[in-house]
Coordinates of C-alpha atoms in Angstrom, one line a residue:
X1 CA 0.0 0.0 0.0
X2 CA 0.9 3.3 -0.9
X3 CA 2.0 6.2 1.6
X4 CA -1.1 8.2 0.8
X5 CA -3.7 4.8 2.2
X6 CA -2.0 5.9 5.4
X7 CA -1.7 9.9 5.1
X8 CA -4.0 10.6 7.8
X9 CA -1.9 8.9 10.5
X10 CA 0.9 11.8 9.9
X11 CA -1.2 13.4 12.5
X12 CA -0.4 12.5 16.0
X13 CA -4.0 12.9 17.4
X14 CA -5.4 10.3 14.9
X15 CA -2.3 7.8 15.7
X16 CA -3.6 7.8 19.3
X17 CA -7.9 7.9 18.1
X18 CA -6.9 4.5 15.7
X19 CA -4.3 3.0 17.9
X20 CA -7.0 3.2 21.0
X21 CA -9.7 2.2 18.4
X22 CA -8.1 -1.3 17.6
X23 CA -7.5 -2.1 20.5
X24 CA -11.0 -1.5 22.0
X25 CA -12.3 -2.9 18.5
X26 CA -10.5 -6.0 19.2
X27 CA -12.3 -6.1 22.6
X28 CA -15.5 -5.8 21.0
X29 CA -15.1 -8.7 18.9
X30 CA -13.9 -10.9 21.6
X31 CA -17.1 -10.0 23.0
X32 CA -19.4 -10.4 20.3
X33 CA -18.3 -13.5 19.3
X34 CA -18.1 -15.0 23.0
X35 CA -21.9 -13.7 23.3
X36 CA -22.5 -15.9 20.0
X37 CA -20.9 -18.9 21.4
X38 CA -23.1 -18.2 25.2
X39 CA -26.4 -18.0 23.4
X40 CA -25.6 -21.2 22.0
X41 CA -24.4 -23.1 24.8
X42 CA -27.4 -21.8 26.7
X43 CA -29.2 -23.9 24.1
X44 CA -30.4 -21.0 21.2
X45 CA -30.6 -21.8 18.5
X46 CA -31.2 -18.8 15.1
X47 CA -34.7 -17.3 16.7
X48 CA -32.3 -16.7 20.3
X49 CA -29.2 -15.9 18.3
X50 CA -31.8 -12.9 15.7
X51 CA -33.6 -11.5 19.0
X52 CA -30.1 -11.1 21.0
X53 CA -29.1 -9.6 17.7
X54 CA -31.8 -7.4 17.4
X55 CA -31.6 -6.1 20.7
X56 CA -28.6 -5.1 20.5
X57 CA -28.9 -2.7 17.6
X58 CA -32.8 -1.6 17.9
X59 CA -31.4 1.4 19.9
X60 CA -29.4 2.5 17.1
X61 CA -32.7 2.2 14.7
X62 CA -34.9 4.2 17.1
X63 CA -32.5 7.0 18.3
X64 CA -29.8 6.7 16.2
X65 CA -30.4 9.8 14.0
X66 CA -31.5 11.9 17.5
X67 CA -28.1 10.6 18.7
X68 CA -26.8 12.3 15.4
X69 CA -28.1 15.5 16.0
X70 CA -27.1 15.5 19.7
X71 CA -23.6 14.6 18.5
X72 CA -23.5 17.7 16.1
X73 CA -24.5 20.3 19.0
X74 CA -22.0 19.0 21.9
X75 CA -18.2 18.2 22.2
X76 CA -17.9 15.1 20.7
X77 CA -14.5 13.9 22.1
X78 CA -16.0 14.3 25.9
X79 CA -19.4 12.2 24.8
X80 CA -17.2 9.5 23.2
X81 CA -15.5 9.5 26.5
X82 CA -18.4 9.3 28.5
X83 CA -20.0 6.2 26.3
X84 CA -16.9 4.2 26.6
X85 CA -16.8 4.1 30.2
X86 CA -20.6 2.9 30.4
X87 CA -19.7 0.5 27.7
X88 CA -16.3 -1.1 29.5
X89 CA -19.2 -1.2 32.9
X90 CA -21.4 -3.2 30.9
X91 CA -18.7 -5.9 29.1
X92 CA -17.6 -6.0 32.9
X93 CA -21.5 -6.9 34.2
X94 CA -22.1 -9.5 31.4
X95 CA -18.5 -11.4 32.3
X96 CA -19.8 -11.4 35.8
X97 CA -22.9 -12.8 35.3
X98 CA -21.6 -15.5 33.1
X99 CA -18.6 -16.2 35.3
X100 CA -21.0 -16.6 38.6
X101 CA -22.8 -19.1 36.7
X102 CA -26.8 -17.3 36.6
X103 CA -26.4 -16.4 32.5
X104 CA -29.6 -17.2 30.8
X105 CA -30.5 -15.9 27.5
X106 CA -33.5 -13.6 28.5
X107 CA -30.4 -11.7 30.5
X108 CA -28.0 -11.8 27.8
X109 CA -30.7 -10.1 25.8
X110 CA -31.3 -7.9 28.5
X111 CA -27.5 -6.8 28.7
X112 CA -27.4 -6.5 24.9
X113 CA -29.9 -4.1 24.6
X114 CA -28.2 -1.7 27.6
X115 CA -24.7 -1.9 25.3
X116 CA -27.4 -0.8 22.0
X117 CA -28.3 2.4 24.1
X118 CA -25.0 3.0 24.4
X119 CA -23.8 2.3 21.0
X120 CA -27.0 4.6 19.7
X121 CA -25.1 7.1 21.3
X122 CA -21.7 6.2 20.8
X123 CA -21.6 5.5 17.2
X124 CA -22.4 8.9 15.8
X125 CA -20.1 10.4 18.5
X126 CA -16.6 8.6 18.1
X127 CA -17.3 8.6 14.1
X128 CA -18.0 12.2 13.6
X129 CA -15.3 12.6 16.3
X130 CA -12.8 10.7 13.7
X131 CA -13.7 13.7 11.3
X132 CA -11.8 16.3 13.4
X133 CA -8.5 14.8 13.0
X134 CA -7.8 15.6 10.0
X135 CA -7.9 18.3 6.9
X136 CA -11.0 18.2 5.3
X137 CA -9.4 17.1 2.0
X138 CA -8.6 13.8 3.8
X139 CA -11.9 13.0 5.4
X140 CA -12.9 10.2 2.6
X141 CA -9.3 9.0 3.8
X142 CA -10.0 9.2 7.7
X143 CA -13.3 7.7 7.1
X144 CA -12.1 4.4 5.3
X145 CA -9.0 3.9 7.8
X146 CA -11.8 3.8 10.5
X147 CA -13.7 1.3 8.8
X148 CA -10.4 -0.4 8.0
X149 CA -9.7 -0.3 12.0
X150 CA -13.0 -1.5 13.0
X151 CA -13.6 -4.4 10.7
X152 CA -9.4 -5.1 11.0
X153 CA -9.4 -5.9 14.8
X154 CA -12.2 -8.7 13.6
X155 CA -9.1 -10.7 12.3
X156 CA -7.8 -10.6 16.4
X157 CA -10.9 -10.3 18.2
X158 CA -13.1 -13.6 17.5
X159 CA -10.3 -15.6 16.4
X160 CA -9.0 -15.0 20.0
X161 CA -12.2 -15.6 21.5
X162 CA -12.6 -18.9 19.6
X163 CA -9.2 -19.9 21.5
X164 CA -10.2 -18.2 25.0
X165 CA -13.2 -19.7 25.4
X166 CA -11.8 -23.3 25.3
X167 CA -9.8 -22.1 27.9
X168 CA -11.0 -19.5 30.2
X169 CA -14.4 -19.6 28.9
X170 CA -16.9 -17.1 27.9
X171 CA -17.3 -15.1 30.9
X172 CA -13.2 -13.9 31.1
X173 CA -14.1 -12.7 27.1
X174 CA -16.3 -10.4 28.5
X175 CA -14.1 -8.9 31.4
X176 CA -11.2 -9.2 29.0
X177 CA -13.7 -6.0 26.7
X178 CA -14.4 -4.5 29.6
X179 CA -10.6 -4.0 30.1
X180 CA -10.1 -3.1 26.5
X181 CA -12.1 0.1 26.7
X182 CA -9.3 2.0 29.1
X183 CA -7.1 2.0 26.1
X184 CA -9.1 4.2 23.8
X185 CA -10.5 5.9 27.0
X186 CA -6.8 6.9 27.4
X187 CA -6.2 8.1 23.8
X188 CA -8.9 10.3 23.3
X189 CA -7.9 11.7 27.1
X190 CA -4.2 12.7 25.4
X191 CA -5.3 13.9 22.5
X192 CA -4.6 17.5 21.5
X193 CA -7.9 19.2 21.5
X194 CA -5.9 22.7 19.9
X195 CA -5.0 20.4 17.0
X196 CA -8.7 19.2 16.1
X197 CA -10.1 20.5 13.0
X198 CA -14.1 20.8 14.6
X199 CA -16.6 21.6 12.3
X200 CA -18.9 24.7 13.3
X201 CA -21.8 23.4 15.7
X202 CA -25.2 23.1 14.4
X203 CA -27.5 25.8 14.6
X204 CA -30.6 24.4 17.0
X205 CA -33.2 23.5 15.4
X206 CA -36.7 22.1 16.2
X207 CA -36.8 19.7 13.6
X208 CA -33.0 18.6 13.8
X209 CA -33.4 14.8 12.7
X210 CA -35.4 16.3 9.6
X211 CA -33.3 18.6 8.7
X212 CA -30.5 16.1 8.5
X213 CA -32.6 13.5 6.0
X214 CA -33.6 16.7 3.9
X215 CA -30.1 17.2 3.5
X216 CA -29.3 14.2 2.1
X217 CA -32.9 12.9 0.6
X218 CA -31.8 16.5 -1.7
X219 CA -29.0 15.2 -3.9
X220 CA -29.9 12.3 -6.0
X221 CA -26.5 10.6 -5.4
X222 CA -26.9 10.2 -1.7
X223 CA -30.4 9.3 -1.6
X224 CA -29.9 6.3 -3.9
X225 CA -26.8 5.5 -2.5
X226 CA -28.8 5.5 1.3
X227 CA -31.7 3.5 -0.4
X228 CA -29.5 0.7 -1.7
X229 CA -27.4 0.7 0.9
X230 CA -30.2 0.2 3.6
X231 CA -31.7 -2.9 1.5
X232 CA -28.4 -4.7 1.2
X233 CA -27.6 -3.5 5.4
X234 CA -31.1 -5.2 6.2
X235 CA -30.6 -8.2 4.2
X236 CA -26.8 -9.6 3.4
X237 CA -25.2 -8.1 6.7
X238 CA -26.5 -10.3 9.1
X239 CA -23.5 -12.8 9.3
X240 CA -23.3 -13.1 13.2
X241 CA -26.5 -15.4 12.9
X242 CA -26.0 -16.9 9.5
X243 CA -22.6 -18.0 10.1
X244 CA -22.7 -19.9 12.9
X245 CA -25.6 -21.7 11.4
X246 CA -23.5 -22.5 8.2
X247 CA -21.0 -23.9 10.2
X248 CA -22.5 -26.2 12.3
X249 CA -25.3 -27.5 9.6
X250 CA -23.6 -27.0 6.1
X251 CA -19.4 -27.4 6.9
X252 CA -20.4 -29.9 10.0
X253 CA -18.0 -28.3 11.7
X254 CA -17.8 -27.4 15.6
X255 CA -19.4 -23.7 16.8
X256 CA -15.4 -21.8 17.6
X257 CA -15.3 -22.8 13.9
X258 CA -17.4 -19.6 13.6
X259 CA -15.2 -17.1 15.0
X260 CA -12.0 -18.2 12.5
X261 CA -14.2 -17.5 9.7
X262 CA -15.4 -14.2 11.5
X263 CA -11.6 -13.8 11.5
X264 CA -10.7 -14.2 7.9
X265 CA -13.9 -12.1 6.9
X266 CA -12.2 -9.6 8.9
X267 CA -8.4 -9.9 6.6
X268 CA -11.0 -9.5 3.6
X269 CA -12.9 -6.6 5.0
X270 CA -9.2 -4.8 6.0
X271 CA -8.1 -5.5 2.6
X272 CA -11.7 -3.6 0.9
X273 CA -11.2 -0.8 3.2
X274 CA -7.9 0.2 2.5
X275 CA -8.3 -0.4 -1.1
X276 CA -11.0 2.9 -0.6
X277 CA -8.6 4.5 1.5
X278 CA -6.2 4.7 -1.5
X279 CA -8.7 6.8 -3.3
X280 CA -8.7 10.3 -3.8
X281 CA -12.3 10.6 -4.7
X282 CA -14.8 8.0 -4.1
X283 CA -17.8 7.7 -6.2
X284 CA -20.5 5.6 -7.8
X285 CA -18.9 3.0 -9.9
X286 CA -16.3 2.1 -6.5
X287 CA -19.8 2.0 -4.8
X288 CA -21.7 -0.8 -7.2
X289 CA -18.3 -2.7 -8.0
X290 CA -18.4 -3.7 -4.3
X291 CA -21.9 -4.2 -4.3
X292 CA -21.1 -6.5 -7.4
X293 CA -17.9 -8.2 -5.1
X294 CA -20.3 -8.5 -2.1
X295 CA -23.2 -10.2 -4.3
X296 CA -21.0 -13.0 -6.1
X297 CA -18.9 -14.0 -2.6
X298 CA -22.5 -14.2 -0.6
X299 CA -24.0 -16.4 -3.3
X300 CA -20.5 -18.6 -3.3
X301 CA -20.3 -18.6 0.9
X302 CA -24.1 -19.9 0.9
X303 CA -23.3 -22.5 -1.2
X304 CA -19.8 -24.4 -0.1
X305 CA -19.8 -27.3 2.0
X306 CA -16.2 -27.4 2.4
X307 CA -14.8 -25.6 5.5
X308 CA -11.2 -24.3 3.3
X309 CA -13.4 -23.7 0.2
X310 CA -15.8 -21.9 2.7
X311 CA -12.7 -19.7 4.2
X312 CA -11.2 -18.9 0.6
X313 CA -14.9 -17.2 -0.1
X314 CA -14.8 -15.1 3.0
X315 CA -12.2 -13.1 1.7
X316 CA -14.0 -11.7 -1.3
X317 CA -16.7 -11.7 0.9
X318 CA -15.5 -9.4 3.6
X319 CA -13.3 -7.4 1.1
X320 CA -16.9 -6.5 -0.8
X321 CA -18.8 -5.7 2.2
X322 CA -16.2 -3.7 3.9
X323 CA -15.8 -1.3 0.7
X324 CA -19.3 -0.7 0.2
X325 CA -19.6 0.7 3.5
X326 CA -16.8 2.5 3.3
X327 CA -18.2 3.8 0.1
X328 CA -21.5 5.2 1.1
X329 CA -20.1 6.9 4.4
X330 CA -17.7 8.5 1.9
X331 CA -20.1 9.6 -0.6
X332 CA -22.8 10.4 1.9
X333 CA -20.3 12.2 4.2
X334 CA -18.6 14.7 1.1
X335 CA -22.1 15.7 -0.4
X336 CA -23.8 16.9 2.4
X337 CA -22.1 20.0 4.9
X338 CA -19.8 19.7 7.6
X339 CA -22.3 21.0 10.5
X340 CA -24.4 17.6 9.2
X341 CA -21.7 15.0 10.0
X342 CA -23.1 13.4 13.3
X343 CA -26.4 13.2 11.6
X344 CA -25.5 11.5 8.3
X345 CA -22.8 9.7 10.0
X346 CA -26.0 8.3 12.4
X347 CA -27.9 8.0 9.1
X348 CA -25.4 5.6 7.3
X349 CA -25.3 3.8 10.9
X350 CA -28.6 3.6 11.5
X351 CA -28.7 1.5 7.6
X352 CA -26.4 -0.4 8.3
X353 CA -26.2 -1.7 11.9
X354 CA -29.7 -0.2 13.0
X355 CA -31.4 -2.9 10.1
X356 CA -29.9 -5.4 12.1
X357 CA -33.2 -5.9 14.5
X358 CA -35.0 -6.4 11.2
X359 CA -33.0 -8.4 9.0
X360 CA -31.2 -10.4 12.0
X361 CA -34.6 -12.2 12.9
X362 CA -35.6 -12.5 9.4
X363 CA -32.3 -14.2 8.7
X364 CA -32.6 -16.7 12.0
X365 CA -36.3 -17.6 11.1
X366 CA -35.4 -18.7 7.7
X367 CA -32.2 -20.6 9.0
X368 CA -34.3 -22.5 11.8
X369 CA -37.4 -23.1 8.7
X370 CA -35.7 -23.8 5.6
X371 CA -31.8 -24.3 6.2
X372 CA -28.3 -22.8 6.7
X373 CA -28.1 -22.3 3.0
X374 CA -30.9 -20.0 2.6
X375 CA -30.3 -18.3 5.6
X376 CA -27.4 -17.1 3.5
X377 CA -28.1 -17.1 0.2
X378 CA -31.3 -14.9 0.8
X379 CA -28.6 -11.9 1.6
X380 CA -26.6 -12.8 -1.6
X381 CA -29.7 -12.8 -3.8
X382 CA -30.9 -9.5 -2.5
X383 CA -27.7 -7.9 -2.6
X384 CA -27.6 -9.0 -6.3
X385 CA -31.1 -7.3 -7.4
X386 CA -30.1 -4.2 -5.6
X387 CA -27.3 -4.2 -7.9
X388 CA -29.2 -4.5 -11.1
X389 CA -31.0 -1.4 -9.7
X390 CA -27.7 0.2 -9.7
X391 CA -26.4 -0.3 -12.5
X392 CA -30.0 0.9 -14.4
X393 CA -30.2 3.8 -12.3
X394 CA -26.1 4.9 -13.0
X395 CA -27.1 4.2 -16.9
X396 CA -30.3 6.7 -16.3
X397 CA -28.8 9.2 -14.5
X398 CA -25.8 10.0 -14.8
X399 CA -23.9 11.2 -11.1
X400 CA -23.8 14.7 -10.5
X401 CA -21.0 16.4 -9.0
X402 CA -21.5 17.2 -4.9
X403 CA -23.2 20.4 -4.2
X404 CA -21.1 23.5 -3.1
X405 CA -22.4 22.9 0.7
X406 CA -20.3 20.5 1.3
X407 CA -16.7 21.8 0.7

């Protein structure tokens, strides 16, 4: 990779934000794919494994874009700060439970959807945070190293979790989080706040969330960008409850199997986000050629019965998914102005992690009724018809250049 993948890390306050970041992010996996591997020796099965899910991102649905605009009115380094610390106390709770032996799933579920209120507020805050660091001129950059630092520490996180938790078990996963989150806490504590490049606060407004979808519903662009986006996010995204239902009932193999492929998603996914980092300018055709990547490697995972074959796939697979959500926060993010970011940052969080409590119980009812395969290959298919949609739409109408607004 060239020098310029990297240019934003010439500046010392985003070296601390990314090196705190994968730490934490490595943390998170750990715990997410321990909470996979609880549900399921609690006895769940996809139905437990879709509502756990869901719970744990309907926050981000409901109040994610209020989060947004709460994000673009207050210091966002100081409510990043405060989220993280409620987030390491809840990691620390759920190990506790599980290690004292009184984990059912109806708690689990409970605990997940404290950490979703969290990450409603959370997400917008530390990602429009991430925006500051740098020039403008390098936010498309900033923006795909975070994705790249997020969906990277997958390739540590449940890979170490499917190792842990033959040893330690699940319970030490969580504490282990809980301990993560003092890392970034410290980073964002040293960073420079003289050296920030803060984007004028929003004017108050009493339609603030509304304001914030007119802005981006305005430019043709972004709203079929958001559309698409939303309907693959909803649909193909939901490999924390397909997965683990591949592996046990199509590649026969044990459960931790799950979190190695989680794992080499994760090199796939660094590998699609750096390959947008490298860009200069980020557009429409990067946009559908991942959706295009992301189509072919769901169809192909769905389908494999061998568990090397099955890994080989998840590169492509990762590499495509990681790329087209670096893509839309990109494209979203440069055509809409500055004093917007928490609230399209919430937007393109709120497509693809707030669909979650939709698509994730979709996907488990369909694994539990008609098989592992479909539970996958549903996403693939979808993800394939939104990209014959894109491709008619790009040969209709042409993109426009970004309005004025947002430079």
């Amino acid at each position: 990779m060239s020098s310029r993948t990297f240019r934003a890390l010439q500046e010392r306050n985003a070296r601390l934000f990314f090196t705190g970041m994968l730490v934490s992010n490595v943390g998170t996996w750990l715990q997410a794919t321990a909470q996979v591997l609880l549900v399921r020796d609690l006895g769940g099965g996809g139905a437990e494994l879709g509502l756990v899910t869901a719970l744990q991102f309907l926050p981000l649905l409901v109040l994610g874009l209020w989060a947004g605009s709460v994000a673009d009115r207050v210091d966002r380094r100081r409510l990043t700060i405060a989220t993280q610390i409620g987030m390491g106390v809840q990691a620390i709770v759920l190990g506790a439970v599980d290690l004292s032996g009184v984990a059912t799933i109806p708690i689990v579920a409970g605990l997940s959807l404290i950490l979703g209120l969290l990450t409603a507020v959370d997400n917008p805050a530390r990602r429009s945070f991430a925006t500051e660091l740098v020039e403008p001129e390098d936010l498309g950059n900033v923006l795909s190293l975070n994705t790249a630092v997020m969906t990277g520490s997958r390739v540590f996180g449940p890979a170490l979790a499917a190792l842990l938790v033959g040893v330690v078990g699940t319970g030490w996963c969580f504490v282990g989080n809980g301990v993560s989150f003092l890392v970034l806490i410290g980073a964002l504590v040293a960073i420079d706040p003289t050296r920030l490049h803060k984007a004028p606060p929003a004017p108050r407004s009493a339609t603030p969330v509304r304001d914030g979808l007119r802005a981006v519903w305005a430019d043709p662009v972004s709203r079929r960008t958001l559309v698409l986006f939303i309907v693959v996010a909803t649909f193909a995204y939901n490999y924390p409850v397909s997965l683990p239902l591949l592996v046990s009932d199509r590649l026969d193999e044990p459960d931790r199997t799950f979190g190695v492929l989680l794992s080499v998603i994760s090199v796939g996914s660094v590998v699609g986000s750096l390959l947008t980092a490298r860009l200069r300018e980020v557009g429409e055709r990067w946009f559908v050629g991942s959706m295009a990547v992301l189509a072919v490697a769901t169809v192909a995972l769905s389908l494999t019965t061998d568990p090397l074959l099955a890994a080989l796939v998840c590169v492509p697979f990762g590499a495509g998914s990681a790329a087209l959500v670096s893509s839309s926060n990109v494209i979203l993010q440069t055509r809409t102005a500055p004093e917007m970011r928490g609230r399209v940052l919430a937007l393109g969080a709120v497509a693809f992690l707030g669909s979650t409590p939709i698509g994730g119980p979709v996907t488990g009812v369909i694994g539990d009724a008609a098989g592992a395969v479909w539970a996958t290959l549903y996403g693939g298919l979808v993800t394939a018809a939104c990209l014959i949609v894109a491709l008619v739409l790009r040969v209709r109408r042409p993109a426009a250049p970004p309005s004025d607004v947002a430079h």
